[in-house]
Every structure is written in structure tokens, then in C-alpha cells.
Amino acid sequence: IANPQTQAREMSFAMRAADDLSAQQVRLLEIPSEDVLRALLEGQASFKGSGEDSVVLCLRGRTFDVKEVETSNTLLFVSPESVQASGFDVIQPEADATLTVSFSAGSYLELVAAPPRLHQLRELLQRAAFAGEESEVDEDGQSRPLGHSLEELEDRVQDSRDEILRGLHEF
């Protein structure tokens, strides 16, 4: 005799698309841990990337590559209000429940821990290396600023602040 609590139950309900349904408006991001979520919510994380670089997420001490993952299923998202208004209940669904799909997605963004990209830091530092007083003057005779500030390095290097500082100490 089968246990009725473990048997699969058939459920059916109506679904309708929201008026402004568009898969392009929303990107899903899979968060790998509570500390990454906390950093995002507290504004302690930043996305970096340009046309030729891949996108990364930098926390204070770690960097993650942002990868798009295609799914074989379409993910449908309904708002809590839609669920409550419809009377939909996973345990006891009503026959006439209608859910409104807010958006759908066929992919999501995944965060993958990335090693430091110290080559970017090395290239910037080599281009700013001191090559004598005469090379530190532009065509108009004005002196050029030497080196880069930490803020400039953070803007241009796809590593976390701590990884940049460790790289500077290594060089």
C-alpha cells in the first residue's frame, strides 16, 4: 500500500502573463553564500567589466566571474500578491486559481570564484614606471602625474581591493 503523503498529486491551475511581461527586463543572479548576499545588500560589492573584458563581481577580498548559464527549462516568476489574490496554495490548490506570471527567464547569472588578475595590475604599473625626469614631461613642458591612485587601480583592474593590495606588495 502506497503512502498517500509520498504520492505525487496532480495539480492544475490557470496562468496568465502580466501586461508588461518581458524576459529582457530581469536578470537572475544565483548568490553562492550568505556573505556574498550581505555584501551585495550592504553596497560592499561592485560589478566591473568593459567591452573586451568579462564581467566580474568584486567584494572587498574576493572576485567572482559572472557567467551566464542557459537552462533547459523556462523559469516563471509570480508575485506574492498574485499568489495571495488567486487563492493558490501548493498544499491545497483551488480549482479556479489563476497565477499572473510577472516575468520569465531561460538563463541565470552564476558567480564563480576567480583567481586574481594580476596581469592587469602589472601592465598598468609597467606603463606608469619612472623612466627619468625628462620622460615625465609632456609635449608642452608640463609635468605628468606619476603612477596611479588606489581608486584608479580599483576602477581599472578586475580584482577586489584586497587582491590589488596583495598584488602591489608582491611587485
mmCIF file with all atom_site columns, C-alpha atoms in Angstrom:
data_model
loop_
_atom_site.group_PDB
_atom_site.id
_atom_site.type_symbol
_atom_site.label_atom_id
_atom_site.label_alt_id
_atom_site.label_comp_id
_atom_site.label_asym_id
_atom_site.label_entity_id
_atom_site.label_seq_id
_atom_site.pdbx_PDB_ins_code
_atom_site.Cartn_x
_atom_site.Cartn_y
_atom_site.Cartn_z
_atom_site.occupancy
_atom_site.B_iso_or_equiv
_atom_site.pdbx_formal_charge
_atom_site.auth_seq_id
_atom_site.auth_comp_id
_atom_site.auth_asym_id
_atom_site.auth_atom_id
_atom_site.pdbx_PDB_model_num
ATOM 1   C CA . ILE A 1 1   ? 0.000   0.000  0.000   1.00 0.00 ? 1   ILE A CA 1
ATOM 2   C CA . ALA A 1 2   ? 1.412   3.331  -1.058  1.00 0.00 ? 2   ALA A CA 1
ATOM 3   C CA . ASN A 1 3   ? 1.754   6.112  1.448   1.00 0.00 ? 3   ASN A CA 1
ATOM 4   C CA . PRO A 1 4   ? -0.647  8.878  0.291   1.00 0.00 ? 4   PRO A CA 1
ATOM 5   C CA . GLN A 1 5   ? 1.671   11.601 1.615   1.00 0.00 ? 5   GLN A CA 1
ATOM 6   C CA . THR A 1 6   ? 4.518   10.495 -0.686  1.00 0.00 ? 6   THR A CA 1
ATOM 7   C CA . GLN A 1 7   ? 2.430   10.021 -3.810  1.00 0.00 ? 7   GLN A CA 1
ATOM 8   C CA . ALA A 1 8   ? 2.665   12.714 -6.441  1.00 0.00 ? 8   ALA A CA 1
ATOM 9   C CA . ARG A 1 9   ? -0.505  14.739 -6.780  1.00 0.00 ? 9   ARG A CA 1
ATOM 10  C CA . GLU A 1 10  ? -1.716  16.268 -9.966  1.00 0.00 ? 10  GLU A CA 1
ATOM 11  C CA . MET A 1 11  ? -2.352  19.990 -9.717  1.00 0.00 ? 11  MET A CA 1
ATOM 12  C CA . SER A 1 12  ? -3.688  22.289 -12.362 1.00 0.00 ? 12  SER A CA 1
ATOM 13  C CA . PHE A 1 13  ? -4.295  25.991 -12.394 1.00 0.00 ? 13  PHE A CA 1
ATOM 14  C CA . ALA A 1 14  ? -4.579  28.806 -14.907 1.00 0.00 ? 14  ALA A CA 1
ATOM 15  C CA . MET A 1 15  ? -1.709  31.148 -15.670 1.00 0.00 ? 15  MET A CA 1
ATOM 16  C CA . ARG A 1 16  ? -1.777  34.480 -17.426 1.00 0.00 ? 16  ARG A CA 1
ATOM 17  C CA . ALA A 1 17  ? 1.031   36.785 -18.478 1.00 0.00 ? 17  ALA A CA 1
ATOM 18  C CA . ALA A 1 18  ? 1.320   40.177 -16.865 1.00 0.00 ? 18  ALA A CA 1
ATOM 19  C CA . ASP A 1 19  ? 0.697   43.090 -19.227 1.00 0.00 ? 19  ASP A CA 1
ATOM 20  C CA . ASP A 1 20  ? 4.376   44.109 -19.144 1.00 0.00 ? 20  ASP A CA 1
ATOM 21  C CA . LEU A 1 21  ? 5.910   40.610 -19.308 1.00 0.00 ? 21  LEU A CA 1
ATOM 22  C CA . SER A 1 22  ? 9.408   40.765 -20.787 1.00 0.00 ? 22  SER A CA 1
ATOM 23  C CA . ALA A 1 23  ? 12.320  38.389 -20.212 1.00 0.00 ? 23  ALA A CA 1
ATOM 24  C CA . GLN A 1 24  ? 14.782  41.185 -21.071 1.00 0.00 ? 24  GLN A CA 1
ATOM 25  C CA . GLN A 1 25  ? 13.851  43.333 -18.067 1.00 0.00 ? 25  GLN A CA 1
ATOM 26  C CA . VAL A 1 26  ? 15.102  40.941 -15.376 1.00 0.00 ? 26  VAL A CA 1
ATOM 27  C CA . ARG A 1 27  ? 18.353  39.040 -14.896 1.00 0.00 ? 27  ARG A CA 1
ATOM 28  C CA . LEU A 1 28  ? 18.530  36.371 -12.213 1.00 0.00 ? 28  LEU A CA 1
ATOM 29  C CA . LEU A 1 29  ? 21.697  36.130 -10.154 1.00 0.00 ? 29  LEU A CA 1
ATOM 30  C CA . GLU A 1 30  ? 22.489  32.987 -8.198  1.00 0.00 ? 30  GLU A CA 1
ATOM 31  C CA . ILE A 1 31  ? 24.131  34.005 -4.918  1.00 0.00 ? 31  ILE A CA 1
ATOM 32  C CA . PRO A 1 32  ? 26.619  31.359 -3.670  1.00 0.00 ? 32  PRO A CA 1
ATOM 33  C CA . SER A 1 33  ? 26.659  32.275 0.031   1.00 0.00 ? 33  SER A CA 1
ATOM 34  C CA . GLU A 1 34  ? 25.207  34.462 2.773   1.00 0.00 ? 34  GLU A CA 1
ATOM 35  C CA . ASP A 1 35  ? 28.336  36.637 2.946   1.00 0.00 ? 35  ASP A CA 1
ATOM 36  C CA . VAL A 1 36  ? 28.100  37.452 -0.775  1.00 0.00 ? 36  VAL A CA 1
ATOM 37  C CA . LEU A 1 37  ? 24.416  38.309 -0.341  1.00 0.00 ? 37  LEU A CA 1
ATOM 38  C CA . ARG A 1 38  ? 25.216  40.511 2.652   1.00 0.00 ? 38  ARG A CA 1
ATOM 39  C CA . ALA A 1 39  ? 27.964  42.336 0.692   1.00 0.00 ? 39  ALA A CA 1
ATOM 40  C CA . LEU A 1 40  ? 25.544  42.990 -2.184  1.00 0.00 ? 40  LEU A CA 1
ATOM 41  C CA . LEU A 1 41  ? 22.776  44.231 0.116   1.00 0.00 ? 41  LEU A CA 1
ATOM 42  C CA . GLU A 1 42  ? 25.167  46.486 2.044   1.00 0.00 ? 42  GLU A CA 1
ATOM 43  C CA . GLY A 1 43  ? 26.682  48.019 -1.101  1.00 0.00 ? 43  GLY A CA 1
ATOM 44  C CA . GLN A 1 44  ? 30.065  46.395 -0.414  1.00 0.00 ? 44  GLN A CA 1
ATOM 45  C CA . ALA A 1 45  ? 30.298  44.758 -3.851  1.00 0.00 ? 45  ALA A CA 1
ATOM 46  C CA . SER A 1 46  ? 30.752  46.110 -7.352  1.00 0.00 ? 46  SER A CA 1
ATOM 47  C CA . PHE A 1 47  ? 30.453  44.778 -10.870 1.00 0.00 ? 47  PHE A CA 1
ATOM 48  C CA . LYS A 1 48  ? 33.422  45.503 -13.148 1.00 0.00 ? 48  LYS A CA 1
ATOM 49  C CA . GLY A 1 49  ? 33.904  44.944 -16.849 1.00 0.00 ? 49  GLY A CA 1
ATOM 50  C CA . SER A 1 50  ? 34.283  46.649 -20.181 1.00 0.00 ? 50  SER A CA 1
ATOM 51  C CA . GLY A 1 51  ? 33.683  45.711 -23.800 1.00 0.00 ? 51  GLY A CA 1
ATOM 52  C CA . GLU A 1 52  ? 36.751  43.496 -24.101 1.00 0.00 ? 52  GLU A CA 1
ATOM 53  C CA . ASP A 1 53  ? 36.672  42.084 -20.549 1.00 0.00 ? 53  ASP A CA 1
ATOM 54  C CA . SER A 1 54  ? 34.270  39.642 -18.993 1.00 0.00 ? 54  SER A CA 1
ATOM 55  C CA . VAL A 1 55  ? 32.130  40.918 -16.127 1.00 0.00 ? 55  VAL A CA 1
ATOM 56  C CA . VAL A 1 56  ? 33.265  40.218 -12.578 1.00 0.00 ? 56  VAL A CA 1
ATOM 57  C CA . LEU A 1 57  ? 31.773  40.861 -9.148  1.00 0.00 ? 57  LEU A CA 1
ATOM 58  C CA . CYS A 1 58  ? 34.296  42.197 -6.643  1.00 0.00 ? 58  CYS A CA 1
ATOM 59  C CA . LEU A 1 59  ? 33.853  42.066 -2.898  1.00 0.00 ? 59  LEU A CA 1
ATOM 60  C CA . ARG A 1 60  ? 36.487  43.522 -0.587  1.00 0.00 ? 60  ARG A CA 1
ATOM 61  C CA . GLY A 1 61  ? 38.589  40.352 -0.548  1.00 0.00 ? 61  GLY A CA 1
ATOM 62  C CA . ARG A 1 62  ? 37.277  38.150 -3.361  1.00 0.00 ? 62  ARG A CA 1
ATOM 63  C CA . THR A 1 63  ? 36.450  38.269 -7.039  1.00 0.00 ? 63  THR A CA 1
ATOM 64  C CA . PHE A 1 64  ? 33.856  36.224 -8.927  1.00 0.00 ? 64  PHE A CA 1
ATOM 65  C CA . ASP A 1 65  ? 33.479  35.722 -12.667 1.00 0.00 ? 65  ASP A CA 1
ATOM 66  C CA . VAL A 1 66  ? 29.878  36.306 -13.765 1.00 0.00 ? 66  VAL A CA 1
ATOM 67  C CA . LYS A 1 67  ? 28.822  33.548 -16.148 1.00 0.00 ? 67  LYS A CA 1
ATOM 68  C CA . GLU A 1 68  ? 25.506  33.206 -17.964 1.00 0.00 ? 68  GLU A CA 1
ATOM 69  C CA . VAL A 1 69  ? 24.007  29.735 -17.592 1.00 0.00 ? 69  VAL A CA 1
ATOM 70  C CA . GLU A 1 70  ? 21.303  28.608 -20.024 1.00 0.00 ? 70  GLU A CA 1
ATOM 71  C CA . THR A 1 71  ? 18.619  26.349 -18.586 1.00 0.00 ? 71  THR A CA 1
ATOM 72  C CA . SER A 1 72  ? 16.612  23.684 -20.366 1.00 0.00 ? 72  SER A CA 1
ATOM 73  C CA . ASN A 1 73  ? 13.529  24.884 -18.506 1.00 0.00 ? 73  ASN A CA 1
ATOM 74  C CA . THR A 1 74  ? 11.815  28.230 -18.591 1.00 0.00 ? 74  THR A CA 1
ATOM 75  C CA . LEU A 1 75  ? 11.633  29.816 -15.162 1.00 0.00 ? 75  LEU A CA 1
ATOM 76  C CA . LEU A 1 76  ? 8.324   31.570 -14.475 1.00 0.00 ? 76  LEU A CA 1
ATOM 77  C CA . PHE A 1 77  ? 8.023   34.076 -11.667 1.00 0.00 ? 77  PHE A CA 1
ATOM 78  C CA . VAL A 1 78  ? 4.821   35.117 -9.981  1.00 0.00 ? 78  VAL A CA 1
ATOM 79  C CA . SER A 1 79  ? 4.464   37.885 -7.443  1.00 0.00 ? 79  SER A CA 1
ATOM 80  C CA . PRO A 1 80  ? 3.379   37.108 -3.883  1.00 0.00 ? 80  PRO A CA 1
ATOM 81  C CA . GLU A 1 81  ? 0.353   39.346 -4.474  1.00 0.00 ? 81  GLU A CA 1
ATOM 82  C CA . SER A 1 82  ? -0.664  37.210 -7.440  1.00 0.00 ? 82  SER A CA 1
ATOM 83  C CA . VAL A 1 83  ? -0.413  34.062 -5.333  1.00 0.00 ? 83  VAL A CA 1
ATOM 84  C CA . GLN A 1 84  ? -2.455  35.564 -2.488  1.00 0.00 ? 84  GLN A CA 1
ATOM 85  C CA . ALA A 1 85  ? -5.081  37.122 -4.775  1.00 0.00 ? 85  ALA A CA 1
ATOM 86  C CA . SER A 1 86  ? -5.575  33.862 -6.656  1.00 0.00 ? 86  SER A CA 1
ATOM 87  C CA . GLY A 1 87  ? -6.064  31.776 -3.545  1.00 0.00 ? 87  GLY A CA 1
ATOM 88  C CA . PHE A 1 88  ? -3.343  29.441 -4.862  1.00 0.00 ? 88  PHE A CA 1
ATOM 89  C CA . ASP A 1 89  ? -1.995  27.076 -2.233  1.00 0.00 ? 89  ASP A CA 1
ATOM 90  C CA . VAL A 1 90  ? 0.631   24.442 -3.036  1.00 0.00 ? 90  VAL A CA 1
ATOM 91  C CA . ILE A 1 91  ? -0.759  22.126 -0.370  1.00 0.00 ? 91  ILE A CA 1
ATOM 92  C CA . GLN A 1 92  ? -4.441  22.612 -1.172  1.00 0.00 ? 92  GLN A CA 1
ATOM 93  C CA . PRO A 1 93  ? -4.766  24.292 -4.601  1.00 0.00 ? 93  PRO A CA 1
ATOM 94  C CA . GLU A 1 94  ? -8.173  25.588 -5.534  1.00 0.00 ? 94  GLU A CA 1
ATOM 95  C CA . ALA A 1 95  ? -9.566  24.502 -8.877  1.00 0.00 ? 95  ALA A CA 1
ATOM 96  C CA . ASP A 1 96  ? -10.083 28.052 -10.122 1.00 0.00 ? 96  ASP A CA 1
ATOM 97  C CA . ALA A 1 97  ? -6.742  29.560 -9.052  1.00 0.00 ? 97  ALA A CA 1
ATOM 98  C CA . THR A 1 98  ? -5.093  31.860 -11.611 1.00 0.00 ? 98  THR A CA 1
ATOM 99  C CA . LEU A 1 99  ? -1.485  33.000 -11.251 1.00 0.00 ? 99  LEU A CA 1
ATOM 100 C CA . THR A 1 100 ? -0.064  36.027 -13.043 1.00 0.00 ? 100 THR A CA 1
ATOM 101 C CA . VAL A 1 101 ? 3.423   35.471 -14.436 1.00 0.00 ? 101 VAL A CA 1
ATOM 102 C CA . SER A 1 102 ? 5.490   38.594 -13.762 1.00 0.00 ? 102 SER A CA 1
ATOM 103 C CA . PHE A 1 103 ? 8.459   37.555 -15.891 1.00 0.00 ? 103 PHE A CA 1
ATOM 104 C CA . SER A 1 104 ? 10.182  34.528 -17.334 1.00 0.00 ? 104 SER A CA 1
ATOM 105 C CA . ALA A 1 105 ? 13.801  33.567 -17.889 1.00 0.00 ? 105 ALA A CA 1
ATOM 106 C CA . GLY A 1 106 ? 15.668  30.879 -19.781 1.00 0.00 ? 106 GLY A CA 1
ATOM 107 C CA . SER A 1 107 ? 19.012  31.637 -18.166 1.00 0.00 ? 107 SER A CA 1
ATOM 108 C CA . TYR A 1 108 ? 20.555  32.984 -14.982 1.00 0.00 ? 108 TYR A CA 1
ATOM 109 C CA . LEU A 1 109 ? 23.862  34.507 -13.910 1.00 0.00 ? 109 LEU A CA 1
ATOM 110 C CA . GLU A 1 110 ? 26.198  32.378 -11.835 1.00 0.00 ? 110 GLU A CA 1
ATOM 111 C CA . LEU A 1 111 ? 29.078  33.615 -9.675  1.00 0.00 ? 111 LEU A CA 1
ATOM 112 C CA . VAL A 1 112 ? 32.261  31.532 -9.960  1.00 0.00 ? 112 VAL A CA 1
ATOM 113 C CA . ALA A 1 113 ? 35.249  32.259 -7.687  1.00 0.00 ? 113 ALA A CA 1
ATOM 114 C CA . ALA A 1 114 ? 38.033  33.746 -9.816  1.00 0.00 ? 114 ALA A CA 1
ATOM 115 C CA . PRO A 1 115 ? 41.781  33.927 -9.230  1.00 0.00 ? 115 PRO A CA 1
ATOM 116 C CA . PRO A 1 116 ? 43.320  37.416 -9.083  1.00 0.00 ? 116 PRO A CA 1
ATOM 117 C CA . ARG A 1 117 ? 44.030  39.010 -12.475 1.00 0.00 ? 117 ARG A CA 1
ATOM 118 C CA . LEU A 1 118 ? 47.390  40.413 -11.504 1.00 0.00 ? 118 LEU A CA 1
ATOM 119 C CA . HIS A 1 119 ? 48.465  40.737 -15.153 1.00 0.00 ? 119 HIS A CA 1
ATOM 120 C CA . GLN A 1 120 ? 46.137  43.758 -15.468 1.00 0.00 ? 120 GLN A CA 1
ATOM 121 C CA . LEU A 1 121 ? 47.773  45.382 -12.444 1.00 0.00 ? 121 LEU A CA 1
ATOM 122 C CA . ARG A 1 122 ? 51.266  44.570 -13.713 1.00 0.00 ? 122 ARG A CA 1
ATOM 123 C CA . GLU A 1 123 ? 50.530  46.128 -17.142 1.00 0.00 ? 123 GLU A CA 1
ATOM 124 C CA . LEU A 1 124 ? 49.221  49.358 -15.590 1.00 0.00 ? 124 LEU A CA 1
ATOM 125 C CA . LEU A 1 125 ? 52.219  49.653 -13.301 1.00 0.00 ? 125 LEU A CA 1
ATOM 126 C CA . GLN A 1 126 ? 54.698  48.993 -16.108 1.00 0.00 ? 126 GLN A CA 1
ATOM 127 C CA . ARG A 1 127 ? 53.159  51.732 -18.259 1.00 0.00 ? 127 ARG A CA 1
ATOM 128 C CA . ALA A 1 128 ? 53.497  54.181 -15.358 1.00 0.00 ? 128 ALA A CA 1
ATOM 129 C CA . ALA A 1 129 ? 57.053  53.185 -14.386 1.00 0.00 ? 129 ALA A CA 1
ATOM 130 C CA . PHE A 1 130 ? 59.519  56.024 -13.803 1.00 0.00 ? 130 PHE A CA 1
ATOM 131 C CA . ALA A 1 131 ? 61.865  56.362 -16.777 1.00 0.00 ? 131 ALA A CA 1
ATOM 132 C CA . GLY A 1 132 ? 63.747  59.553 -15.859 1.00 0.00 ? 132 GLY A CA 1
ATOM 133 C CA . GLU A 1 133 ? 62.736  63.154 -15.287 1.00 0.00 ? 133 GLU A CA 1
ATOM 134 C CA . GLU A 1 134 ? 62.650  64.088 -18.974 1.00 0.00 ? 134 GLU A CA 1
ATOM 135 C CA . SER A 1 135 ? 60.112  61.344 -19.739 1.00 0.00 ? 135 SER A CA 1
ATOM 136 C CA . GLU A 1 136 ? 57.787  62.675 -17.050 1.00 0.00 ? 136 GLU A CA 1
ATOM 137 C CA . VAL A 1 137 ? 57.088  65.874 -19.022 1.00 0.00 ? 137 VAL A CA 1
ATOM 138 C CA . ASP A 1 138 ? 54.540  66.088 -21.839 1.00 0.00 ? 138 ASP A CA 1
ATOM 139 C CA . GLU A 1 139 ? 54.994  67.887 -25.196 1.00 0.00 ? 139 GLU A CA 1
ATOM 140 C CA . ASP A 1 140 ? 54.028  71.260 -23.653 1.00 0.00 ? 140 ASP A CA 1
ATOM 141 C CA . GLY A 1 141 ? 56.630  71.007 -20.899 1.00 0.00 ? 141 GLY A CA 1
ATOM 142 C CA . GLN A 1 142 ? 54.036  70.246 -18.237 1.00 0.00 ? 142 GLN A CA 1
ATOM 143 C CA . SER A 1 143 ? 54.828  67.517 -15.742 1.00 0.00 ? 143 SER A CA 1
ATOM 144 C CA . ARG A 1 144 ? 52.631  64.432 -15.930 1.00 0.00 ? 144 ARG A CA 1
ATOM 145 C CA . PRO A 1 145 ? 51.213  62.827 -12.799 1.00 0.00 ? 145 PRO A CA 1
ATOM 146 C CA . LEU A 1 146 ? 53.210  59.813 -11.662 1.00 0.00 ? 146 LEU A CA 1
ATOM 147 C CA . GLY A 1 147 ? 51.631  56.420 -11.007 1.00 0.00 ? 147 GLY A CA 1
ATOM 148 C CA . HIS A 1 148 ? 48.030  55.592 -10.180 1.00 0.00 ? 148 HIS A CA 1
ATOM 149 C CA . SER A 1 149 ? 45.900  56.101 -7.105  1.00 0.00 ? 149 SER A CA 1
ATOM 150 C CA . LEU A 1 150 ? 44.356  53.080 -5.405  1.00 0.00 ? 150 LEU A CA 1
ATOM 151 C CA . GLU A 1 151 ? 40.932  54.264 -6.598  1.00 0.00 ? 151 GLU A CA 1
ATOM 152 C CA . GLU A 1 152 ? 42.181  54.336 -10.207 1.00 0.00 ? 152 GLU A CA 1
ATOM 153 C CA . LEU A 1 153 ? 43.568  50.824 -9.836  1.00 0.00 ? 153 LEU A CA 1
ATOM 154 C CA . GLU A 1 154 ? 40.262  49.609 -8.380  1.00 0.00 ? 154 GLU A CA 1
ATOM 155 C CA . ASP A 1 155 ? 38.405  51.129 -11.353 1.00 0.00 ? 155 ASP A CA 1
ATOM 156 C CA . ARG A 1 156 ? 40.706  49.618 -13.974 1.00 0.00 ? 156 ARG A CA 1
ATOM 157 C CA . VAL A 1 157 ? 41.750  46.231 -12.547 1.00 0.00 ? 157 VAL A CA 1
ATOM 158 C CA . GLN A 1 158 ? 39.189  43.429 -12.293 1.00 0.00 ? 158 GLN A CA 1
ATOM 159 C CA . ASP A 1 159 ? 40.205  42.389 -8.779  1.00 0.00 ? 159 ASP A CA 1
ATOM 160 C CA . SER A 1 160 ? 38.998  43.106 -5.286  1.00 0.00 ? 160 SER A CA 1
ATOM 161 C CA . ARG A 1 161 ? 40.653  45.841 -3.209  1.00 0.00 ? 161 ARG A CA 1
ATOM 162 C CA . ASP A 1 162 ? 42.470  43.292 -1.028  1.00 0.00 ? 162 ASP A CA 1
ATOM 163 C CA . GLU A 1 163 ? 43.711  41.367 -4.086  1.00 0.00 ? 163 GLU A CA 1
ATOM 164 C CA . ILE A 1 164 ? 45.077  44.610 -5.589  1.00 0.00 ? 164 ILE A CA 1
ATOM 165 C CA . LEU A 1 165 ? 46.836  45.494 -2.349  1.00 0.00 ? 165 LEU A CA 1
ATOM 166 C CA . ARG A 1 166 ? 48.371  41.997 -2.128  1.00 0.00 ? 166 ARG A CA 1
ATOM 167 C CA . GLY A 1 167 ? 49.498  42.331 -5.762  1.00 0.00 ? 167 GLY A CA 1
ATOM 168 C CA . LEU A 1 168 ? 51.129  45.690 -5.044  1.00 0.00 ? 168 LEU A CA 1
ATOM 169 C CA . HIS A 1 169 ? 53.040  44.152 -2.133  1.00 0.00 ? 169 HIS A CA 1
ATOM 170 C CA . GLU A 1 170 ? 54.201  41.268 -4.347  1.00 0.00 ? 170 GLU A CA 1
ATOM 171 C CA . PHE A 1 171 ? 55.562  43.633 -7.026  1.00 0.00 ? 171 PHE A CA 1
#
